[in-house]
Structures are given as structure tokens and as C-alpha cells.
Short mmCIF file of C-alpha atoms and ligand atoms in Angstrom, two decimals:
data_model
loop_
_atom_site.label_atom_id
_atom_site.label_comp_id
_atom_site.label_asym_id
_atom_site.label_seq_id
_atom_site.Cartn_x
_atom_site.Cartn_y
_atom_site.Cartn_z
CA UNK L 1 16.13 -120.97 140.58
CA UNK L 2 13.76 -119.08 138.12
CA UNK L 3 11.49 -121.66 136.14
CA UNK L 4 8.75 -120.84 133.84
CA UNK L 5 7.03 -123.50 131.79
CA UNK L 6 5.04 -122.56 128.60
CA UNK L 7 1.80 -123.79 127.31
CA UNK L 8 0.51 -125.80 130.05
CA UNK L 9 -2.51 -127.20 130.25
CA UNK L 10 -4.73 -128.73 133.33
CA UNK L 11 -4.14 -131.65 133.36
CA UNK L 12 -0.28 -131.01 133.96
CA UNK L 13 -0.17 -129.22 136.68
CA UNK L 14 -0.54 -131.87 139.68
CA UNK L 15 2.22 -132.80 138.32
CA UNK L 16 4.33 -129.39 138.49
CA UNK L 17 2.95 -129.59 142.23
CA UNK L 18 4.53 -132.69 142.96
CA UNK L 19 7.45 -131.98 141.66
CA UNK L 20 7.32 -127.97 143.29
CA UNK L 21 6.53 -129.79 146.30
CA UNK L 22 10.00 -132.40 146.12
CA UNK L 23 12.27 -129.69 144.87
CA UNK L 24 10.67 -126.90 147.05
CA UNK L 25 11.36 -124.94 144.06
CA UNK L 26 8.23 -122.64 142.37
CA UNK L 27 7.77 -122.78 139.16
CA UNK L 28 6.03 -120.28 136.64
CA UNK L 29 3.47 -121.79 134.63
CA UNK L 30 1.58 -120.67 131.90
CA UNK L 31 -1.35 -121.27 129.31
CA UNK L 32 0.72 -119.69 126.80
CA UNK L 33 2.50 -121.16 123.93
CA UNK L 34 5.79 -119.89 123.71
CA UNK L 35 6.40 -117.52 120.00
CA UNK L 36 8.47 -114.93 119.43
CA UNK L 37 5.51 -112.53 121.31
CA UNK L 38 4.68 -115.31 124.88
CA UNK L 39 8.75 -115.52 125.37
CA UNK L 40 8.50 -112.15 126.73
CA UNK L 41 6.79 -113.35 129.10
CA UNK L 42 10.57 -114.90 130.25
CA UNK L 43 12.18 -112.37 131.42
CA UNK L 44 14.29 -112.06 134.07
CA UNK L 45 13.79 -115.97 134.79
CA UNK L 46 16.35 -118.61 134.79
CA UNK L 47 15.73 -121.52 131.76
CA UNK L 48 12.28 -121.94 129.62
CA UNK L 49 10.37 -125.03 129.61
CA UNK L 50 7.93 -125.57 127.04
CA UNK L 51 6.62 -128.52 124.33
CA UNK L 52 6.33 -129.25 121.21
CA UNK L 53 3.43 -127.40 118.41
CA UNK L 54 5.17 -124.39 116.85
CA UNK L 55 7.84 -123.42 114.98
CA UNK L 56 11.13 -122.37 117.43
CA UNK L 57 12.21 -120.06 115.04
CA UNK L 58 15.37 -117.92 114.54
CA UNK L 59 14.06 -115.11 115.46
CA UNK L 60 12.63 -116.79 118.81
CA UNK L 61 15.68 -118.45 119.63
CA UNK L 62 17.16 -115.38 119.41
CA UNK L 63 14.98 -113.72 121.47
CA UNK L 64 15.08 -115.69 123.40
CA UNK L 65 19.39 -115.61 123.82
CA UNK L 66 18.31 -111.63 124.75
CA UNK L 67 16.73 -111.69 127.36
CA UNK L 68 19.94 -114.26 128.77
CA UNK L 69 18.55 -117.36 128.94
CA UNK L 70 20.33 -120.34 128.12
CA UNK L 71 18.22 -122.46 129.12
CA UNK L 72 15.47 -124.72 127.08
CA UNK L 73 13.39 -127.74 127.78
CA UNK L 74 11.22 -129.38 125.72
CA UNK L 75 8.94 -131.71 127.32
CA UNK L 76 8.26 -133.97 124.69
CA UNK L 77 10.74 -136.12 122.62
CA UNK L 78 10.70 -133.98 118.39
CA UNK L 79 12.36 -131.51 118.18
CA UNK L 80 11.98 -131.10 114.30
CA UNK L 81 10.09 -127.49 115.29
CA UNK L 82 13.47 -126.37 116.51
CA UNK L 83 15.81 -124.31 114.39
CA UNK L 84 18.70 -126.65 115.07
CA UNK L 85 21.57 -124.72 113.57
CA UNK L 86 20.07 -120.89 115.65
CA UNK L 87 20.38 -122.61 118.73
CA UNK L 88 24.09 -123.81 117.81
CA UNK L 89 24.11 -120.01 116.35
CA UNK L 90 23.45 -118.27 119.77
CA UNK L 91 24.81 -120.59 122.17
CA UNK L 92 21.11 -122.52 123.28
CA UNK L 93 21.38 -125.85 125.14
CA UNK L 94 17.94 -127.21 124.42
CA UNK L 95 17.29 -130.66 126.25
CA UNK L 96 14.09 -132.64 125.26
CA UNK L 97 11.63 -135.93 126.99
CA UNK L 98 13.36 -138.48 124.53
CA UNK L 99 12.04 -141.87 126.64
CA UNK L 100 8.60 -140.62 128.86
CA UNK L 101 6.37 -143.77 127.77
CA UNK L 102 7.12 -145.37 125.11
CA UNK L 103 4.53 -148.33 125.81
CA UNK L 104 1.97 -144.56 125.12
CA UNK L 105 2.74 -144.70 121.45
CA UNK L 106 3.05 -148.08 121.28
CA UNK L 107 -0.39 -149.15 121.88
CA UNK L 108 -2.24 -146.78 120.20
CA UNK L 109 -0.54 -148.56 116.88
CA UNK L 110 -1.65 -151.80 118.06
CA UNK L 111 -5.43 -150.49 119.27
CA UNK L 112 -5.47 -148.55 115.98
CA UNK L 113 -4.90 -151.66 114.00
CA UNK L 114 -6.79 -153.60 116.00
CA UNK L 115 -9.68 -150.68 114.77
CA UNK L 116 -9.11 -150.77 111.37
CA UNK L 117 -8.87 -155.24 111.24
CA UNK L 118 -12.03 -155.16 113.71
CA UNK L 119 -13.93 -152.48 111.40
CA UNK L 120 -14.36 -150.89 114.74
CA UNK L 121 -16.34 -147.49 112.90
CA UNK L 122 -18.41 -149.82 110.05
CA UNK L 123 -19.37 -151.46 112.68
CA UNK L 124 -20.00 -148.78 114.98
CA UNK L 125 -22.19 -147.44 112.02
CA UNK L 126 -24.24 -150.16 110.98
CA UNK L 127 -25.29 -150.11 115.58
CA UNK L 128 -26.78 -146.36 114.77
CA UNK L 129 -28.48 -148.49 112.37
CA UNK L 130 -30.16 -151.56 114.26
CA UNK L 131 -28.42 -153.05 111.49
CA UNK L 132 -26.97 -156.66 112.91
CA UNK L 133 -25.17 -158.09 109.45
CA UNK L 134 -22.07 -159.55 109.66
CA UNK L 135 -21.19 -159.32 105.37
CA UNK L 136 -18.51 -157.78 103.90
CA UNK L 137 -17.44 -156.66 106.97
CA UNK L 138 -15.07 -159.86 108.25
CA UNK L 139 -11.59 -159.47 109.48
CA UNK L 140 -7.94 -160.52 109.70
CA UNK L 141 -5.92 -161.67 112.80
CA UNK L 142 -2.39 -159.92 114.14
CA UNK L 143 -0.92 -163.21 113.97
CA UNK L 144 -1.80 -163.90 110.92
CA UNK L 145 0.61 -160.90 109.70
CA UNK L 146 3.98 -159.57 108.90
CA UNK L 147 4.98 -156.04 110.48
CA UNK L 148 7.09 -153.96 108.83
CA UNK L 149 9.00 -152.18 112.00
CA UNK L 150 10.24 -148.19 109.96
CA UNK L 151 12.71 -147.16 113.19
CA UNK L 152 13.49 -149.76 115.91
CA UNK L 153 13.74 -147.17 118.68
CA UNK L 154 12.78 -147.53 121.95
CA UNK L 155 8.81 -146.92 120.20
CA UNK L 156 9.63 -149.64 118.00
CA UNK L 157 10.95 -152.02 120.54
CA UNK L 158 7.98 -152.07 122.05
CA UNK L 159 5.81 -151.86 119.58
CA UNK L 160 7.85 -154.69 118.57
CA UNK L 161 7.81 -156.89 121.68
CA UNK L 162 3.29 -156.32 121.42
CA UNK L 163 2.95 -156.83 118.26
CA UNK L 164 5.09 -160.02 119.56
CA UNK L 165 3.03 -161.18 122.51
CA UNK L 166 0.02 -161.82 119.54
CA UNK L 167 2.22 -163.78 117.46
CA UNK L 168 2.77 -161.54 114.79
CA UNK L 169 6.57 -162.10 112.42
CA UNK L 170 9.04 -158.68 112.49
CA UNK L 171 10.69 -157.04 109.75
CA UNK L 172 12.34 -153.72 111.46
CA UNK L 173 14.39 -151.31 109.10
CA UNK L 174 16.24 -148.46 110.97
CA UNK L 175 19.56 -146.87 109.97
CA UNK L 176 20.97 -147.79 113.46
CA UNK L 177 20.62 -151.10 114.02
CA UNK L 178 19.65 -152.20 117.97
CA UNK L 179 21.92 -155.09 118.60
CA UNK L 180 19.84 -157.67 120.37
CA UNK L 181 17.00 -157.06 117.35
CA UNK L 182 20.31 -157.47 115.48
CA UNK L 183 20.97 -160.79 116.82
CA UNK L 184 17.03 -161.89 116.26
CA UNK L 185 17.57 -161.04 112.97
CA UNK L 186 14.84 -159.57 112.03
CA UNK L 187 16.46 -156.52 110.27
CA UNK L 188 15.86 -156.52 105.84
CA UNK L 189 18.54 -154.51 104.29
CA UNK L 190 16.49 -152.29 102.36
CA UNK L 191 12.82 -150.61 103.10
CA UNK L 192 11.98 -151.68 99.27
CA UNK L 193 12.63 -155.10 100.92
CA UNK L 194 10.37 -153.90 103.97
CA UNK L 195 7.36 -152.97 101.96
CA UNK L 196 7.97 -156.18 99.71
CA UNK L 197 7.46 -159.03 102.34
CA UNK L 198 4.82 -156.54 104.94
CA UNK L 199 1.39 -157.19 105.49
CA UNK L 200 1.43 -153.79 108.33
CA UNK L 201 3.57 -151.25 107.57
CA UNK L 202 3.72 -148.77 111.45
CA UNK L 203 6.12 -145.67 110.64
CA UNK L 204 8.67 -144.71 114.41
CA UNK L 205 10.72 -142.84 112.94
CA UNK L 206 11.71 -139.27 114.32
CA UNK L 207 11.01 -136.51 111.55
CA UNK L 208 14.46 -135.62 109.87
CA UNK L 209 15.36 -134.28 106.38
CA UNK L 210 16.41 -137.02 104.72
CA UNK L 211 12.95 -139.33 105.79
CA UNK L 212 9.96 -136.25 103.92
CA UNK L 213 7.72 -138.06 102.58
CA UNK L 214 9.31 -140.96 102.99
CA UNK L 215 6.12 -143.53 102.31
CA UNK L 216 6.19 -141.96 98.58
CA UNK L 217 4.51 -143.17 94.85
CA UNK L 218 6.89 -144.88 94.70
CA UNK L 219 6.90 -146.72 97.92
CA UNK L 220 3.56 -147.14 97.70
CA UNK L 221 4.00 -148.68 94.48
CA UNK L 222 7.04 -150.91 96.66
CA UNK L 223 3.96 -152.40 98.98
CA UNK L 224 1.93 -155.24 98.61
CA UNK L 225 -1.53 -154.53 97.82
CA UNK L 226 -3.89 -154.29 100.57
CA UNK L 227 -1.29 -153.10 102.66
CA UNK L 228 -2.17 -151.58 106.11
CA UNK L 229 -0.35 -147.98 107.17
CA UNK L 230 -0.19 -147.09 110.46
CA UNK L 231 1.20 -144.01 111.83
CA UNK L 232 2.18 -142.67 114.95
CA UNK L 233 4.92 -140.22 114.32
CA UNK L 234 4.87 -137.72 112.40
CA UNK L 235 3.04 -136.07 109.28
CA UNK L 236 5.54 -135.23 106.89
CA UNK L 237 6.71 -139.06 106.83
CA UNK L 238 4.38 -139.33 104.64
CA UNK L 239 2.63 -137.73 101.16
CA UNK L 240 -0.53 -137.27 102.35
CA UNK L 241 -1.64 -137.45 98.40
CA UNK L 242 0.34 -139.95 98.01
CA UNK L 243 -1.72 -142.23 100.21
CA UNK L 244 -4.55 -140.82 99.21
CA UNK L 245 -4.07 -142.21 95.76
CA UNK L 246 -2.89 -145.61 97.67
CA UNK L 247 -6.08 -145.86 98.93
CA UNK L 248 -8.52 -145.56 95.78
CA UNK L 249 -6.28 -147.64 93.60
CA UNK L 250 -6.77 -150.22 97.38
CA UNK L 251 -3.19 -150.27 97.34
CA UNK L 252 -3.52 -149.38 101.09
CA UNK L 253 -6.44 -151.34 102.72
CA UNK L 254 -6.48 -149.17 105.50
CA UNK L 255 -4.02 -146.60 107.47
CA UNK L 256 -3.96 -145.16 110.77
CA UNK L 257 -2.38 -141.61 111.25
CA UNK L 258 -1.84 -139.49 114.65
CA UNK L 259 -0.26 -137.03 112.55
CA UNK L 260 -0.86 -134.92 110.02
CA UNK L 261 1.00 -133.05 107.71
CA UNK L 262 0.91 -129.38 108.57
CA UNK L 263 -1.16 -130.03 111.72
CA UNK L 264 0.75 -127.48 113.55
CA UNK L 265 -2.24 -124.38 113.03
CA UNK L 266 -4.88 -127.21 114.78
CA UNK L 267 -2.43 -128.44 117.65
CA UNK L 268 -5.13 -129.37 120.29
CA UNK L 269 -7.25 -127.55 119.12
CA UNK L 270 -10.48 -126.76 116.85
CA UNK L 271 -10.58 -126.77 113.36
CA UNK L 272 -12.75 -123.58 111.52
CA UNK L 273 -14.02 -124.00 108.47
CA UNK L 274 -11.97 -123.76 106.00
CA UNK L 275 -8.91 -126.07 107.22
CA UNK L 276 -11.27 -128.55 106.58
CA UNK L 277 -9.74 -128.56 103.61
CA UNK L 278 -10.03 -130.92 100.10
CA UNK L 279 -7.51 -133.56 101.70
CA UNK L 280 -8.26 -133.45 105.17
CA UNK L 281 -11.74 -133.80 104.34
CA UNK L 282 -10.73 -136.67 101.92
CA UNK L 283 -8.44 -138.28 104.38
CA UNK L 284 -11.93 -138.22 107.29
CA UNK L 285 -14.13 -139.45 105.26
CA UNK L 286 -13.38 -142.31 104.79
CA UNK L 287 -14.15 -144.98 107.09
CA UNK L 288 -10.58 -147.20 106.28
CA UNK L 289 -8.81 -144.17 107.23
CA UNK L 290 -8.85 -143.48 111.27
CA UNK L 291 -7.37 -139.74 111.99
CA UNK L 292 -6.53 -139.04 116.11
CA UNK L 293 -5.73 -135.52 117.49
CA UNK L 294 -1.54 -136.46 118.35
CA UNK L 295 -3.00 -138.57 121.09
CA UNK L 296 -0.42 -141.32 121.02
CA UNK L 297 1.62 -140.05 124.12
CA UNK L 298 -1.25 -138.48 125.75
CA UNK L 299 -1.51 -140.83 128.26
CA UNK L 300 -0.76 -140.34 131.85
CA UNK L 301 2.54 -141.90 132.92
CA UNK L 302 3.51 -139.89 129.90
CA UNK L 303 2.57 -136.51 130.44
CA UNK L 304 3.68 -137.02 133.88
CA UNK L 305 7.04 -137.99 132.77
CA UNK L 306 6.97 -135.34 130.78
CA UNK L 307 6.60 -133.10 132.62
CA UNK L 308 8.92 -134.43 135.80
CA UNK L 309 11.47 -135.27 133.08
CA UNK L 310 12.27 -131.29 131.42
CA UNK L 311 11.25 -129.89 134.28
CA UNK L 312 14.88 -132.38 136.00
CA UNK L 313 16.38 -131.48 133.23
CA UNK L 314 16.08 -127.24 133.58
CA UNK L 315 17.25 -127.35 137.00
CA UNK L 316 20.17 -129.38 136.26
CA UNK L 317 20.76 -127.40 133.48
CA UNK L 318 20.60 -124.05 136.08
CA UNK L 319 22.46 -126.08 138.36
CA UNK L 320 25.54 -127.07 136.31
CA UNK L 321 25.20 -126.08 132.91
CA UNK L 322 24.60 -128.93 131.69
CA UNK L 323 21.61 -132.52 131.23
CA UNK L 324 21.94 -135.89 129.95
CA UNK L 325 18.91 -135.23 128.85
CA UNK L 326 21.34 -133.02 125.58
CA UNK L 327 20.22 -132.46 122.03
CA UNK L 328 22.32 -132.25 119.53
CA UNK L 329 21.91 -130.43 117.21
CA UNK L 330 23.45 -131.08 113.23
C1 COI J 1 6.64 -135.71 120.98
O1 COI J 1 7.22 -136.29 122.31
O2 COI J 1 7.01 -135.87 119.95
C2 COI J 1 5.05 -136.24 120.44
O3 COI J 1 5.13 -136.03 119.36
C3 COI J 1 4.54 -135.41 121.34
C4 COI J 1 3.36 -134.59 121.64
C5 COI J 1 3.34 -133.49 122.48
C6 COI J 1 4.97 -133.25 120.75
#
């Protein structure tokens, strides 16, 4: 069995070794990301393991199939970079890791809300200036908030549990309603209702064609003044220019963004001067906007599960032609 794993980082190597020892199978690991050039490295392998970063285009998918490789196991959850039509057209079988650690992502939402509320950047700056004054940075408390959760899958559910433990009131919206949460009566019928009632909105939905720029000018206009926005999901779910307008008007009092629109070019890398453009600079300069570089997933348990589950899926595909982690593209 020959599996090649692309884009393997130093922090993933111990987990690859662990899997190799447990399964007595050697994995070829390469630091390069999977793309139309590096795909040649996969020649003579039975399956590819990679993670989401670059676009997996029809050309790339054709090249994978031209190498007679049928299986691609992605070691993360999101598959919005994968051209689903090409997957179906060329008969590639794709798996993902749907639940490597919902806590990893949910915990960052809560951490960032606490930072926004407790004005950590403001007080850090004050400390740098030997300034021990309090005003005007008085905090809110999570228990007084109504948290609107968009997307109540595994991550949303974990976020709900944690926010509940803080004593917050929870309302949720999802096109697929979770039966237990439904019984608890957390769902509102429309997003407009969620916008109108929430003091904090946290997004935990996958990116789809239907929810591109879900939070646009109209959505922000429907929200309460001084709402806080948390996005640990995908950059495309927020129209960034509309967010900037909502920050300028005070409609949005603070935002934490772990994902940004068009982040692919600088994903886990350094930005060039030209990449620090108007929109990005505008957000970075604001103390009430906290940006992290798509690190919500980046915890030890999560990374271990991403590697082990993806390799297991790959092995299942090679041995049986199937995996319970198969992704169906419409
Ligand atoms: C995901 O699992 O979808 C993530 O956002 C993690 C990232 C490594 C692509």
C-alpha cells in the first residue's frame, strides 16, 4: 500500500510516525502542498493525503486520475476548495475528517469573545505605556449576552455548551436542526430573527455556494447596535467591506476573525507588503478587531486526529474501496 501525504509539517510528523508504527505501513511525506505541479510526486501511489489550502481545480483532479490514483483523503473538515463537479466527473473518491476536535474551534470563539469584552489589546497597550487607568475600557459579561449561533453542527454544539456554562442565553439557526437542541427550543425560524435578538453572533457553518457573504450590509443593518461578531468558520461568509462599514458606524462593536476572504495566498505564511492591502490594513489597525491566522483548528489533539483519521480513511479506501468519511458532492 503506497500513500503519499502532502504538506506535512514538523508538528504532524510524530503522528505520522505513530500511525506508521501502529499499522506497519510506511507513508511518504512531503512538505510541498498538493497542486498541479507537485501532483507528479504522487506517481505510483495508491492514495493521496493532503489538507485544504490551495484550490483543488478540475485540472488537478484530472492529473490525479491520469496518475491512476482514485483516492484523496483530506485531513481537515472543509472541502470548499475542492471542485465537486470534477470529483464526480473524473470519479475521484474524496474523504475528509469531519470531527477532529470541535472543542479546538469552539474554544477559540470563546477566547476571542473574552478578549474583546475584557479589552485585552487595549490594556496590553496601556501596560506598554505604564498606564494603569481603567476608563473607558469597561467590560461586558458573557452571562448577560444573547449568543446567536449560526450553524449548529458539531462545532456549533460545542460552542453552545461552553457559552451555556458561562450563563449566556443561546439562540441558534441552521437549515439542519439538531433534534436535541430543537427540543430545548433554541432555534429561531429565520436569520433575521437571530440578527435582531443576538448581542453576539458566532458563525460555525461550512462555506457553500448558498451562504457566500451571508453577513452583508442588509444582515448587519438587521442586527442590534453594538453587536459582536465571531467568525471561526470561513472568510467568504462575511462581506468584509460591509463589516468595515458596520464597524465604522458602530453597528458592530467588535469582531474576531480567524478566517478571511482570499486568505489562500498567505495561508500559514508571511504576507508580502503588497498583500497588506487597504481592507486588510484597515482591519488590522482596529483594536476592536482581532485577527488570527486560521488557527482555530491548531491544537495538539486536533492535529493528531486530523493525521490519524485521514490516514485511516486512506487505508480503508485502498483496502475496501470505501470509507465512512467519504464526501458526497452534489
Ligand atoms: C478545516 O478543518 O476545515 C479547517 O479550517 C482547518 C484548516 C487546516 C483548513
